[in-house]
Coordinates of C-alpha atoms in Angstrom, one line a residue:
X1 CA 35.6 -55.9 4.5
X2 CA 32.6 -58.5 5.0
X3 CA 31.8 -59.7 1.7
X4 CA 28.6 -61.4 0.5
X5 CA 27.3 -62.9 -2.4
X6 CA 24.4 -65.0 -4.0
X7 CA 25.2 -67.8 -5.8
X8 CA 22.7 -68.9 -9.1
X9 CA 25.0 -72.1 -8.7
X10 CA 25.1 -74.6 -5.5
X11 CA 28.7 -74.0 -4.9
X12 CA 29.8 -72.6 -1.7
X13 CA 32.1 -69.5 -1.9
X14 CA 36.2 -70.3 -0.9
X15 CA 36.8 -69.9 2.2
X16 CA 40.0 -68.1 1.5
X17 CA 37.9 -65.8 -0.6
X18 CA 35.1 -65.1 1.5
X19 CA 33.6 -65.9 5.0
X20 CA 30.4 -65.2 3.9
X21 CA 27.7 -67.6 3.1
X22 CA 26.8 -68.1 -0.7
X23 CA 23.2 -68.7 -1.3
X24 CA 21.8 -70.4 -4.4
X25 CA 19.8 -68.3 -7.1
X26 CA 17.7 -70.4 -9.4
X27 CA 17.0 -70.1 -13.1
X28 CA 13.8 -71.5 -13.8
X29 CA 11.5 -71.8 -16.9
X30 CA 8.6 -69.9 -16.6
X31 CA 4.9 -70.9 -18.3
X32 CA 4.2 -70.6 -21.6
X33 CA 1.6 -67.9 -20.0
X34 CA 3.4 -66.1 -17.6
X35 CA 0.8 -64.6 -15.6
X36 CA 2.0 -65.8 -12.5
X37 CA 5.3 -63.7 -13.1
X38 CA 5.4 -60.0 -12.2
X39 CA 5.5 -57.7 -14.8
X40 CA 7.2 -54.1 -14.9
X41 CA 6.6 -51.6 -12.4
X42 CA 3.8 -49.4 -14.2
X43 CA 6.8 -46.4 -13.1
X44 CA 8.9 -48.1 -15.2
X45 CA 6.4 -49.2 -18.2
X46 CA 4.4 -45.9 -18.5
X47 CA 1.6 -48.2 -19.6
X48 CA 0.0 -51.6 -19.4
X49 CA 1.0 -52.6 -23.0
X50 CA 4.3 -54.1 -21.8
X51 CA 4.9 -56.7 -19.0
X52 CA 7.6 -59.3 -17.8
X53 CA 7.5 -62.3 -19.8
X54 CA 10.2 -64.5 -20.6
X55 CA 11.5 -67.8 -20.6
X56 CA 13.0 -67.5 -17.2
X57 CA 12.9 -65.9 -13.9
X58 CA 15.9 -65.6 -11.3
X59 CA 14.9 -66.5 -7.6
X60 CA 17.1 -66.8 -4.1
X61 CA 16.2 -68.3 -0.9
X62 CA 15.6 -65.9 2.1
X63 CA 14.7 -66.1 5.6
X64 CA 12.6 -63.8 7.0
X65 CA 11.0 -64.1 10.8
X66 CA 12.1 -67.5 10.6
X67 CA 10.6 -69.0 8.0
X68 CA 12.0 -69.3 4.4
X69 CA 11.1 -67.5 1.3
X70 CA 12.2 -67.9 -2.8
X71 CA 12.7 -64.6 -3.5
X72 CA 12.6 -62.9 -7.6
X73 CA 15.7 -60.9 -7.8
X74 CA 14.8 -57.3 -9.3
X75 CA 17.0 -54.6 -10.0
X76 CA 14.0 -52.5 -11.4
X77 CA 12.1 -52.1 -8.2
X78 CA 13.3 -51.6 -4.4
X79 CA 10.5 -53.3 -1.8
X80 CA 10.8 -56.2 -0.4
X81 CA 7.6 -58.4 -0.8
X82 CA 6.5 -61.7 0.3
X83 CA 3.4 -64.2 0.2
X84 CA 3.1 -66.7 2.9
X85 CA 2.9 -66.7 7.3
X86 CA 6.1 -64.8 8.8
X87 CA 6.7 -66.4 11.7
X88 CA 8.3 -63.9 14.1
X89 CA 6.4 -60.3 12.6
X90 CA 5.5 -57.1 14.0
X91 CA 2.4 -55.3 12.5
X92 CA 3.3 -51.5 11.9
X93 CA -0.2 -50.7 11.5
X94 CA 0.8 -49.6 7.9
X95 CA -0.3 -51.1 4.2
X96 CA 1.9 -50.3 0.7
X97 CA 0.7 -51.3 -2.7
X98 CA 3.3 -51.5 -5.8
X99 CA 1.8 -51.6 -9.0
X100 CA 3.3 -53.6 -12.1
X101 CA 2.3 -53.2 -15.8
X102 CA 0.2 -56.7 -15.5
X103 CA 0.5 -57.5 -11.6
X104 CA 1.0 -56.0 -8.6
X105 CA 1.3 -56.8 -5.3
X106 CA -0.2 -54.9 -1.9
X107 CA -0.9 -55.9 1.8
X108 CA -0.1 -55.3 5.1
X109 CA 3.6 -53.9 5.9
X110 CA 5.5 -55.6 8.9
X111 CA 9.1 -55.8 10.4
X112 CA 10.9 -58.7 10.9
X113 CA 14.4 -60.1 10.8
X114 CA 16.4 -61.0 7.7
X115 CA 18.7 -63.5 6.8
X116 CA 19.7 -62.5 3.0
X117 CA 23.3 -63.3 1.6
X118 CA 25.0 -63.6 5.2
X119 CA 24.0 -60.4 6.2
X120 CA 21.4 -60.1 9.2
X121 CA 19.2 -57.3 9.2
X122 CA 17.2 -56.6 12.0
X123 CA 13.3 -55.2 11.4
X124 CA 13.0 -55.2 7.7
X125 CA 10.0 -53.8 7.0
X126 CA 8.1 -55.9 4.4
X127 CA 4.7 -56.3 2.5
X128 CA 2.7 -59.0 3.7
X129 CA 1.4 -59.9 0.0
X130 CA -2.0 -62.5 0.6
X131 CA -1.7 -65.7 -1.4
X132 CA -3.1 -66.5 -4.4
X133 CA -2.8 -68.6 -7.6
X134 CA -0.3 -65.8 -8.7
X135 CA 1.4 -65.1 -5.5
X136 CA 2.1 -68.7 -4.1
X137 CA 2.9 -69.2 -0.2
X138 CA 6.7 -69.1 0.2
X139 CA 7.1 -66.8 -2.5
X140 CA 8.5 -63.3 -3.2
X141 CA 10.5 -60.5 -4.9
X142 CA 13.4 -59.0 -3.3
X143 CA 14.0 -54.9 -5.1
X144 CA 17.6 -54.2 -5.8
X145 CA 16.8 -50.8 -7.4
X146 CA 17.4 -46.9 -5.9
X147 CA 15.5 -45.9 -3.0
X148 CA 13.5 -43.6 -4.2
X149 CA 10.6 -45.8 -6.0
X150 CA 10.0 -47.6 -2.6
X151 CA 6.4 -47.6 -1.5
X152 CA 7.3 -49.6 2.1
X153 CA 9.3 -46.5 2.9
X154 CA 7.0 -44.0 1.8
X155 CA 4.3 -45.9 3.8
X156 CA 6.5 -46.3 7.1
X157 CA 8.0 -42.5 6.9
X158 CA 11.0 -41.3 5.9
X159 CA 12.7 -40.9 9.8
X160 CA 12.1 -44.5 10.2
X161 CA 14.9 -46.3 9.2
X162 CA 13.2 -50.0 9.4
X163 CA 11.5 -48.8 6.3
X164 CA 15.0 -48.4 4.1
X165 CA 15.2 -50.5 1.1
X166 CA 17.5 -53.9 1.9
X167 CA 20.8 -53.1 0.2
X168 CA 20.6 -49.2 1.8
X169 CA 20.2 -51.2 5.1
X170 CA 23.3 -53.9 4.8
X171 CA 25.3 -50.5 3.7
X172 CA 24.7 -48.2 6.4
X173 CA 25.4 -51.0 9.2
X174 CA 28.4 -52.2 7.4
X175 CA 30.7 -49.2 6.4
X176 CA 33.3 -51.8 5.3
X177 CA 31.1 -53.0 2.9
X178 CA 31.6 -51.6 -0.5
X179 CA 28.4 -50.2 -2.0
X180 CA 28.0 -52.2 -5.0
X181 CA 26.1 -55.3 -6.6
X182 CA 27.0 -57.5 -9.1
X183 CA 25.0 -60.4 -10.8
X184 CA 25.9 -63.0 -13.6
X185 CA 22.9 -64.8 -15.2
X186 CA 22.5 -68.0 -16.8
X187 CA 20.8 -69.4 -19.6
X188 CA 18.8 -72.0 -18.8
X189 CA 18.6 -73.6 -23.0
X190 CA 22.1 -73.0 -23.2
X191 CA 24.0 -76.3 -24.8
X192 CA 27.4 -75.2 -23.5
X193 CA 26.9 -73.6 -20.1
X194 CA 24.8 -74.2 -17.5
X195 CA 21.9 -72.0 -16.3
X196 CA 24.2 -71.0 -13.2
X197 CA 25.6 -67.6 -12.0
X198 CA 26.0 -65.2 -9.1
X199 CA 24.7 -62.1 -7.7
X200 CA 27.2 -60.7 -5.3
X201 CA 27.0 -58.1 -2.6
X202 CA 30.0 -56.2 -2.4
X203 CA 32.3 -58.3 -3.9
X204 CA 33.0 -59.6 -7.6
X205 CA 33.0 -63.2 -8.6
X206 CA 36.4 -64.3 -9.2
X207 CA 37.5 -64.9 -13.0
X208 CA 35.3 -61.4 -13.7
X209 CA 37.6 -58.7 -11.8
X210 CA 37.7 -57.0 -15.5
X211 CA 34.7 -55.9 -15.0
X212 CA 36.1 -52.6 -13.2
X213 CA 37.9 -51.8 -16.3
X214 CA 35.7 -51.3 -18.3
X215 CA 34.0 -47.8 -19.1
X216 CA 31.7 -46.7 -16.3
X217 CA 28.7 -45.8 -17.5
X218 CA 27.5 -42.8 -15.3
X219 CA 23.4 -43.5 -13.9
X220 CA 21.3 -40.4 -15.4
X221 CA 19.4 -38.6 -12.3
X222 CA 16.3 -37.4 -12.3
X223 CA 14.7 -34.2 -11.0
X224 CA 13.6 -34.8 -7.3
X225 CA 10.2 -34.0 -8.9
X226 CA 10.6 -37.1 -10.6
X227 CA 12.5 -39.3 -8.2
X228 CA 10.2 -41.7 -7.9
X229 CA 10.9 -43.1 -11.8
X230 CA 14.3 -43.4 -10.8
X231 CA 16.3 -46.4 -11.9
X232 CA 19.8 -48.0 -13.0
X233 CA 19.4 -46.0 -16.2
X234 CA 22.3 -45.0 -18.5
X235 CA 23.1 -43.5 -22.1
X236 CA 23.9 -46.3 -24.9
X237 CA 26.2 -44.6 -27.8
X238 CA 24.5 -42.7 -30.2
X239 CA 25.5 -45.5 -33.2
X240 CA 25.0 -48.1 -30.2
X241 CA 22.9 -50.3 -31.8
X242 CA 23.6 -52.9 -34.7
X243 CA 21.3 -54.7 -36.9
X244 CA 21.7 -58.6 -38.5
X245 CA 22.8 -56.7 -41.7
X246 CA 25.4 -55.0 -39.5
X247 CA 23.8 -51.4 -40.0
X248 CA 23.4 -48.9 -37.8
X249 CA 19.6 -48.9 -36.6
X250 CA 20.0 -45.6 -35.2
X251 CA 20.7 -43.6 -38.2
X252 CA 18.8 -45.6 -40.8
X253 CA 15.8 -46.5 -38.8
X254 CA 15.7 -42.6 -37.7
X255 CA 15.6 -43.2 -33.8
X256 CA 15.3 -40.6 -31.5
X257 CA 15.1 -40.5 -27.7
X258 CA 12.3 -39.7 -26.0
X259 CA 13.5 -38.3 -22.9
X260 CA 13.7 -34.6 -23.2
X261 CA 16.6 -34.0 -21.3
X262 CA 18.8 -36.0 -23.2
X263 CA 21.2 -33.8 -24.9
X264 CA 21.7 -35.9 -27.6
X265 CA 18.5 -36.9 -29.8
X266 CA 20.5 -40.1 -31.0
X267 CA 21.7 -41.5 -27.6
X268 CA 18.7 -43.6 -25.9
X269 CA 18.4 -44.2 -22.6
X270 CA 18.5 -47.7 -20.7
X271 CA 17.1 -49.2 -17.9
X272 CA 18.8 -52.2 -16.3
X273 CA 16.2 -54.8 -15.0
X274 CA 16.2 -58.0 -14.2
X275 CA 12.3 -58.0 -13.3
X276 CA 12.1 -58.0 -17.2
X277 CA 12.3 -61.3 -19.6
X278 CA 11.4 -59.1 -22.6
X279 CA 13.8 -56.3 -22.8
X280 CA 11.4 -53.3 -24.6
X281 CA 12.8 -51.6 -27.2
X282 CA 10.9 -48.2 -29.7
X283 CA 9.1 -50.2 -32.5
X284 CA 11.5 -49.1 -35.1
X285 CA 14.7 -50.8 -33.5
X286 CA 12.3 -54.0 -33.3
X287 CA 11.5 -53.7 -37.0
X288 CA 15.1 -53.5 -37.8
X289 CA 15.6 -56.7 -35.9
X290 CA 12.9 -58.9 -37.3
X291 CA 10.7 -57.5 -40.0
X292 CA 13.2 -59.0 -42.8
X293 CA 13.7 -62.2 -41.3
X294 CA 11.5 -64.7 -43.3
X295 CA 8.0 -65.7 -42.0
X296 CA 8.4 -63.1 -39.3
X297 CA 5.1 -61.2 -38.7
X298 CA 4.0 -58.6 -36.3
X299 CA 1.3 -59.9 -34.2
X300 CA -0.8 -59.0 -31.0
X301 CA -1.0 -61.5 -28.2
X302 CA -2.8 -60.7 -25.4
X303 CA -0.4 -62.8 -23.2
X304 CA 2.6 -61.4 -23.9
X305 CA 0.6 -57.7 -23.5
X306 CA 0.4 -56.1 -26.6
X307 CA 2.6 -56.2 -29.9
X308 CA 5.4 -59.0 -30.6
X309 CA 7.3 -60.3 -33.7
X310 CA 6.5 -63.9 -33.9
X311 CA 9.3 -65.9 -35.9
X312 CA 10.2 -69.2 -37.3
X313 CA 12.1 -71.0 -34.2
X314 CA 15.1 -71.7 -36.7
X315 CA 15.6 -68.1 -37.6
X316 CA 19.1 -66.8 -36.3
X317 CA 18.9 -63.4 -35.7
X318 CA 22.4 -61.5 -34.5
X319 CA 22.4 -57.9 -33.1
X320 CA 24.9 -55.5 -30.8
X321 CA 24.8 -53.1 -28.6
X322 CA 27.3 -50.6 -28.1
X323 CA 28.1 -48.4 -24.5
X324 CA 31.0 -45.8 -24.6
X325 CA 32.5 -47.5 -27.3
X326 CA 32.3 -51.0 -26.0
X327 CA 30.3 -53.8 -27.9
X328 CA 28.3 -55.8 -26.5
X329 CA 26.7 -58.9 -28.8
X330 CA 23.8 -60.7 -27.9
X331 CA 23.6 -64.4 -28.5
X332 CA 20.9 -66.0 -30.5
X333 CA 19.2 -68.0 -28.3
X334 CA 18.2 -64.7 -26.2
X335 CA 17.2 -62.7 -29.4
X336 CA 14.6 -65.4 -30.9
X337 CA 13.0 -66.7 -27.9
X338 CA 11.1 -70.1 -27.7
X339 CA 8.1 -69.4 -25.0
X340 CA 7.1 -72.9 -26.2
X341 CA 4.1 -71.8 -28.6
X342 CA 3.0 -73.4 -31.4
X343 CA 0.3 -72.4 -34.3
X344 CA -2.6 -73.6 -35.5
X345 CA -1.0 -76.5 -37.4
X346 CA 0.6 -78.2 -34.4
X347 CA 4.6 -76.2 -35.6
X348 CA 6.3 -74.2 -32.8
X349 CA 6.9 -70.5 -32.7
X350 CA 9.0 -68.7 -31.3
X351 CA 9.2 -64.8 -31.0
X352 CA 11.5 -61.8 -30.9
X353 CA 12.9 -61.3 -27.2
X354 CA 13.3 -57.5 -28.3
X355 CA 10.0 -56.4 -28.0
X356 CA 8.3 -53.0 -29.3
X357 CA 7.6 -50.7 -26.4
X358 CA 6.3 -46.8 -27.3
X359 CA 7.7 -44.8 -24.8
X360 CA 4.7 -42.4 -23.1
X361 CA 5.4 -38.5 -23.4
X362 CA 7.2 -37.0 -20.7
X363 CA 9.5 -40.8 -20.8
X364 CA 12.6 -41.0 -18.1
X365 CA 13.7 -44.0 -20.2
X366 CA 13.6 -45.4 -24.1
X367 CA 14.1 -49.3 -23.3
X368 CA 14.4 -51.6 -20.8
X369 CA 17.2 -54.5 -20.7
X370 CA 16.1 -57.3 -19.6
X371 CA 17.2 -60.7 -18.8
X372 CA 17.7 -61.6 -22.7
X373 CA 20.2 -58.5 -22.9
X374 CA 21.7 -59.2 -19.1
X375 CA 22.4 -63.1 -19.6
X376 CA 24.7 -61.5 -22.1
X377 CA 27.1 -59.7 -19.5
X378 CA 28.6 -59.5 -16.0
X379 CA 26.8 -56.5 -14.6
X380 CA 28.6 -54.3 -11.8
X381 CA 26.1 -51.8 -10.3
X382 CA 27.8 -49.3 -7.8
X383 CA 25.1 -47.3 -5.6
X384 CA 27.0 -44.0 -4.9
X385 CA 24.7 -42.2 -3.2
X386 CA 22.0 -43.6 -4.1
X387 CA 22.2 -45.1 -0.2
X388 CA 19.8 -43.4 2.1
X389 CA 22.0 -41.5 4.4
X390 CA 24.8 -40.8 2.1
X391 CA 26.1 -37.3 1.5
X392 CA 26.6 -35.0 -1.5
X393 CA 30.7 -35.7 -1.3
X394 CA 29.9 -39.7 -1.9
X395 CA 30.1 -40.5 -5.7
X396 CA 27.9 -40.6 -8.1
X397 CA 26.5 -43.9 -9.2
X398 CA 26.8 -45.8 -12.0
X399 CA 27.0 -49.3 -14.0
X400 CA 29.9 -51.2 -15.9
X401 CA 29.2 -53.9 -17.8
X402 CA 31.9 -56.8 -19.5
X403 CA 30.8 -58.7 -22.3
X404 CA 30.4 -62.4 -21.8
X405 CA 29.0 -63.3 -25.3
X406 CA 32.4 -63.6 -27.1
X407 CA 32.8 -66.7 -28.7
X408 CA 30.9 -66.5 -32.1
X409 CA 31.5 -70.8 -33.2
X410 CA 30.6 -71.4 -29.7
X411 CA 27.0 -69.6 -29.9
X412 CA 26.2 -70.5 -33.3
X413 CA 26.6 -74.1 -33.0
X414 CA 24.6 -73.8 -29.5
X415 CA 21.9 -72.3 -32.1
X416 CA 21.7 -74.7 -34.7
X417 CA 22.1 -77.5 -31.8
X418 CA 19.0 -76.3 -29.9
X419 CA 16.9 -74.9 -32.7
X420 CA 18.5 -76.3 -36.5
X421 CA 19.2 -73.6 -39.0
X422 CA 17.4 -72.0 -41.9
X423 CA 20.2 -69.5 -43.3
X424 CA 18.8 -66.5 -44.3
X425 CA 20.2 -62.9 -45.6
X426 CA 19.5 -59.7 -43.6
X427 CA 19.0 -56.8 -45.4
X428 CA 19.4 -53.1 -44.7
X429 CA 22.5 -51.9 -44.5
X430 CA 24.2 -49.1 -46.5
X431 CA 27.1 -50.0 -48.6
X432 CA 29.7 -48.1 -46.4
X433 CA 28.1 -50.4 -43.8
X434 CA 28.3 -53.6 -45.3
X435 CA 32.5 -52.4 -46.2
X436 CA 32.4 -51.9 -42.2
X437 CA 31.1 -54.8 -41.6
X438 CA 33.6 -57.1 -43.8
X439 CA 36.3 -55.2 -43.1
X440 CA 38.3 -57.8 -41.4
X441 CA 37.5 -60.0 -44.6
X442 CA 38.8 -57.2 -46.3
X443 CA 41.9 -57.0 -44.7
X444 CA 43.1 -60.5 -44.4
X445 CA 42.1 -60.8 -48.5
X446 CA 44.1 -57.7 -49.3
X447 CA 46.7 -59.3 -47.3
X448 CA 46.7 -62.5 -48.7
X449 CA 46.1 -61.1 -52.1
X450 CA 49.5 -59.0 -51.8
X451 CA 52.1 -61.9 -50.4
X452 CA 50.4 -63.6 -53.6
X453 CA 51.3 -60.5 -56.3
X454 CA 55.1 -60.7 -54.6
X455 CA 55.5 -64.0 -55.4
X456 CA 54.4 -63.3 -58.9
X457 CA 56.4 -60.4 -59.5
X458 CA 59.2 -62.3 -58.2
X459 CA 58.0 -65.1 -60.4
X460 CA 58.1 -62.8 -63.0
X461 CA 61.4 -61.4 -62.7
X462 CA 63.2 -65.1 -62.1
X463 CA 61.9 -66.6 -65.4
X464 CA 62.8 -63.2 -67.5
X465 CA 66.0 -63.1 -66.3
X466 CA 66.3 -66.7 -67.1
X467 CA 64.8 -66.4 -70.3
X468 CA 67.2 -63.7 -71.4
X469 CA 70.1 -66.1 -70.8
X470 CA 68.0 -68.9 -72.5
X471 CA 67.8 -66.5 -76.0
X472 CA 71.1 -67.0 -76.3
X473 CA 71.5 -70.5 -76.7
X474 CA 68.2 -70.7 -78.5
X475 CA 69.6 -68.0 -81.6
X476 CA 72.7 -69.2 -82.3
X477 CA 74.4 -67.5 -85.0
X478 CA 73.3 -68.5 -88.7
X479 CA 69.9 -69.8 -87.0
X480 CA 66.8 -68.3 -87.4
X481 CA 64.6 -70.9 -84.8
X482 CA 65.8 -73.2 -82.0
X483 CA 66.7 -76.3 -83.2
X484 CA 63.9 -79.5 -82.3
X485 CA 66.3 -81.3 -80.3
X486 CA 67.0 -78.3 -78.1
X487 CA 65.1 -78.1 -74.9
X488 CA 61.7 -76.0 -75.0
X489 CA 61.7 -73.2 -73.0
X490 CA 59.9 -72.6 -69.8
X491 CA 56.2 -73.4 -69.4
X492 CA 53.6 -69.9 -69.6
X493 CA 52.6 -68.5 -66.3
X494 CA 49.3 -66.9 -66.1
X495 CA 48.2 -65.7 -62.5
X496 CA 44.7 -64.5 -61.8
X497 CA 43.8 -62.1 -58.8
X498 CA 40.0 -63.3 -58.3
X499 CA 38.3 -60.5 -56.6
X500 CA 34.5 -59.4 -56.5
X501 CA 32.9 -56.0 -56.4
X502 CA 29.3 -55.8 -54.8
X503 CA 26.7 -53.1 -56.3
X504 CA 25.4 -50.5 -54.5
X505 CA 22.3 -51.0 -52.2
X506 CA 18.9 -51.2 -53.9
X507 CA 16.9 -48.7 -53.6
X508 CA 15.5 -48.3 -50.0
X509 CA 11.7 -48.2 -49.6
X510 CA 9.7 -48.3 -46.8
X511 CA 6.2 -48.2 -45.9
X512 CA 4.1 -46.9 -42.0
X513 CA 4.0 -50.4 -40.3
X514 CA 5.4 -52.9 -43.4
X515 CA 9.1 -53.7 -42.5
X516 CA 12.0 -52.0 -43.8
X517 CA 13.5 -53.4 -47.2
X518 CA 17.3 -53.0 -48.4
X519 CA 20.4 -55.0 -49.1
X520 CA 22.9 -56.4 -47.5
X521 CA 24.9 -59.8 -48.9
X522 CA 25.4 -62.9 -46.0
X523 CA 27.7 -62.0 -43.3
X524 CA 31.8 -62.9 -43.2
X525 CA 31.2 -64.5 -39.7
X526 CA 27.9 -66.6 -38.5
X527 CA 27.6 -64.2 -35.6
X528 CA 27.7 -60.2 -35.5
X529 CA 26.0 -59.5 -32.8
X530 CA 23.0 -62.8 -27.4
X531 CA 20.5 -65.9 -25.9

């Protein structure tokens, strides 16, 4: 088997793991405005009130006709773009547009040959993107999504191979090659771990080979009608996604999917994208997030495209998501982002990375995971076929993901080292909830609290048995009290079992567009729930 991979980090690959070459993928700030940065493909969005802004975009370097390109890494889209003179081209005549919810990118589409992750692919067709203040010279965006949503190949014909997406084309000429992807982002504000990583092309980064044991999460196809829409989208559990108060936003927020073929109303579907900073999310899962967390307000900012809670930077907010059972908690730092903002008094802001998206009628999709859910786990995406070429007998495709936000001390201290720390209480969550959610508590106290009633019963039992011989010598015969000089008996021993019973939830009330109230006391552990 050839194996390639992309590194995020400088490193070069073992050589007794792999001959082939290991590129470096970059994590870099974006902007505080990212108009520069692509946003969603309007397929994906349904509308132009969403768009790709974050605090960080992923890049690799390419080489394409000879000359060299940084290419933005998307798993949401498929064409391969660039912006800049490609040395070595051949004009096919054609042009290709793809449109993004803020951006897009169109031009002229050539062939050339490509140098991408030690892999050589010969005439790769291409969009020649013109540059601008947005589209830089030496820049571009490599897709890493289905085939389908490709505008190159719909422009050079379907019998014209040259026109195939990149990965289908690395597949097809090497068989050997297993037909999967895997990436592992950093974070660049992480204390603790550097903003390094790998996306790998048939092959999985050693110290991660778990990855392929975890549940595989089977990609939802759509109706040929609809293939264009189609992405690396999959079904998160239908109690899959947990609040700061440790509820269960599903059920008491009253989501529903919006994708009518969805058998189950409470089961939300979920694109995988790396072209997104933001991940979107329906309005009332953002609500649940943030509307309780002091100073948080729901505001419109034309730079960020539409609706966004801003917050107070020192706000930790802790959330989960859950896929076929699995949780997966996102670190802090990625829930409350700092776009490096401040207000009219001169004090930063920051905002919540889980922004509110109303899926359009007719919706293939409910949210979109971004880079603040996907810096949050190892992602393993296998193609199937989903490869142009492949037969109906190849398997179907689909995504497994392993949790890399583990280590709850470790995140919250990254949190209060970057950002300080306001405490605050979430609220929200029913009482059978909030027993959920302290059950460990629960258990070690019940078990601490019985080893404690053994001892006293066996307390107990020792000083009455040692009383009763005591009696004795204290009643003599012809006495009716112990005598002064006589020893006094043992001390009293009182023991108290402390324990503490919380009310029932406050009445819940909730108003169209004012944030959802309840009650929920301070959680057992700093972190329930990924930046």
């Amino acid at each position: 088997m050839k194996a390639a991979s992309l590194a995020l980090s400088l490193v070069l690959c073992s050589s007794e793991l792999t001959s082939a070459l290991r590129l470096s993928l970059h994590g870099q700030p974006r902007p505080k405005r990212v108009g520069g940065g692509l946003g969603a493909r309007a397929t994906v969005a349904g509308n132009t009130s969403v768009g790709n802004v974050g605090d960080v975009q992923y890049t690799t370097d390419i080489t394409l006709g000879g000359s060299k390109f940084s290419v933005q890494i998307d798993t949401g889209s498929s064409d391969l773009w660039v912006a800049g003179t490609v040395k070595t081209s051949k004009d096919t005549g054609k042009s290709a547009k793809v449109q993004y919810a803020v951006d897009g990118v169109q031009g002229s589409v050539g062939t050339a040959d490509l140098d991408f992750a030690g892999y050589t692919v010969t005439d790769q067709a291409y969009i020649n993107a013109p540059v601008t203040p947005t589209h830089t010279a030496g820049s571009g965006l490599i897709g890493l999504g289905p085939n389908t949503g490709s505008e190159v190949k719909a422009a050079i014909g379907a019998s014209d191979s040259a026109g195939d997406p990149v990965l289908d084309r690395i597949f097809r000429q090497n068989t050997s090659t297993p037909n999967y992807i895997t990436f592992l982002l950093g974070r660049i504000r992480d204390p603790t771990d550097p903003p390094n990583g790998d996306l790998t092309v048939g092959e999985l980064i050693p110290g991660y080979e778990s990855v392929t044991s975890q549940p595989k999460l089977s990609v939802s196809t759509l109706a040929k009608a609809n293939s264009g829409n189609q992405h690396w989208q999959v079904l998160l559990d239908s109690d899959g996604i947990i609040g700061p108060a440790g509820n269960n936003v599903i059920d008491q927020y009253n989501v529903e999917t919006a994708v009518d073929s969805t058998s189950n109303d409470k089961q939300l579907t979920v694109v995988i994208d790396t072209g997104y900073s933001l991940p979107q999310v329906p309005p009332r899962v953002a609500e649940a997030f943030y509307a309780n967390v002091p100073g948080a307000q729901l505001v419109n900012d034309a730079s960020l495209d539409g609706q966004i809670w801003q917050l107070p930077c020192d706000k930790e907010v802790n959330v989960t998501f859950k896929f076929a059972g699995v949780s997966y908690p996102i670190h802090p730092l990625d829930t409350n982002l700092d776009l490096n903002r401040t207000d009219g008094t001169g004090k930063p802001i920051c905002f919540g990375a889980f922004q509110p998206m109303q899926a359009p009628d007719g919706a293939t999709y409910d949210m979109i995971f971004g880079m603040a859910f996907l810096r949050n786990v190892y992602t393993y995406i296998n193609f199937g076929d989903f490869v142009d070429g492949a037969t109906d007998t190849t398997a179907d495709p689909y995504v497994q993901l392993l949790s890399t936000t583990n280590d709850t001390a470790e995140w919250h201290a990254d949190f209060i080292k970057v950002r300080g720390n306001s405490p605050w209480t979430p609220t929200g969550a029913t009482f059978a909830e909030r027993i959920r959610a302290r059950l460990p508590l629960i258990i070690g106290l019940s078990v601490a609290a019985g080893i404690v009633l053994l001892l006293a019963l066996g307390a107990c039992c020792y000083y009455r048995r040692r009383g009763q011989r005591q009696r004795t010598a204290f009643f003599r015969p012809g006495q009716m009290y112990q005598p002064l000089h006589d020893p006094a008996p043992p001390e009293a021993h009182d023991l108290h079992l402390v324990g503490s019973a919380g009310g029932g939830p406050p009445p819940y009330a909730q108003q169209q567009g004012a944030a959802q109230q309840g009650y929920n006391p301070a959680y057992s552990n700093p972190w329930d729930a990924r930046y």
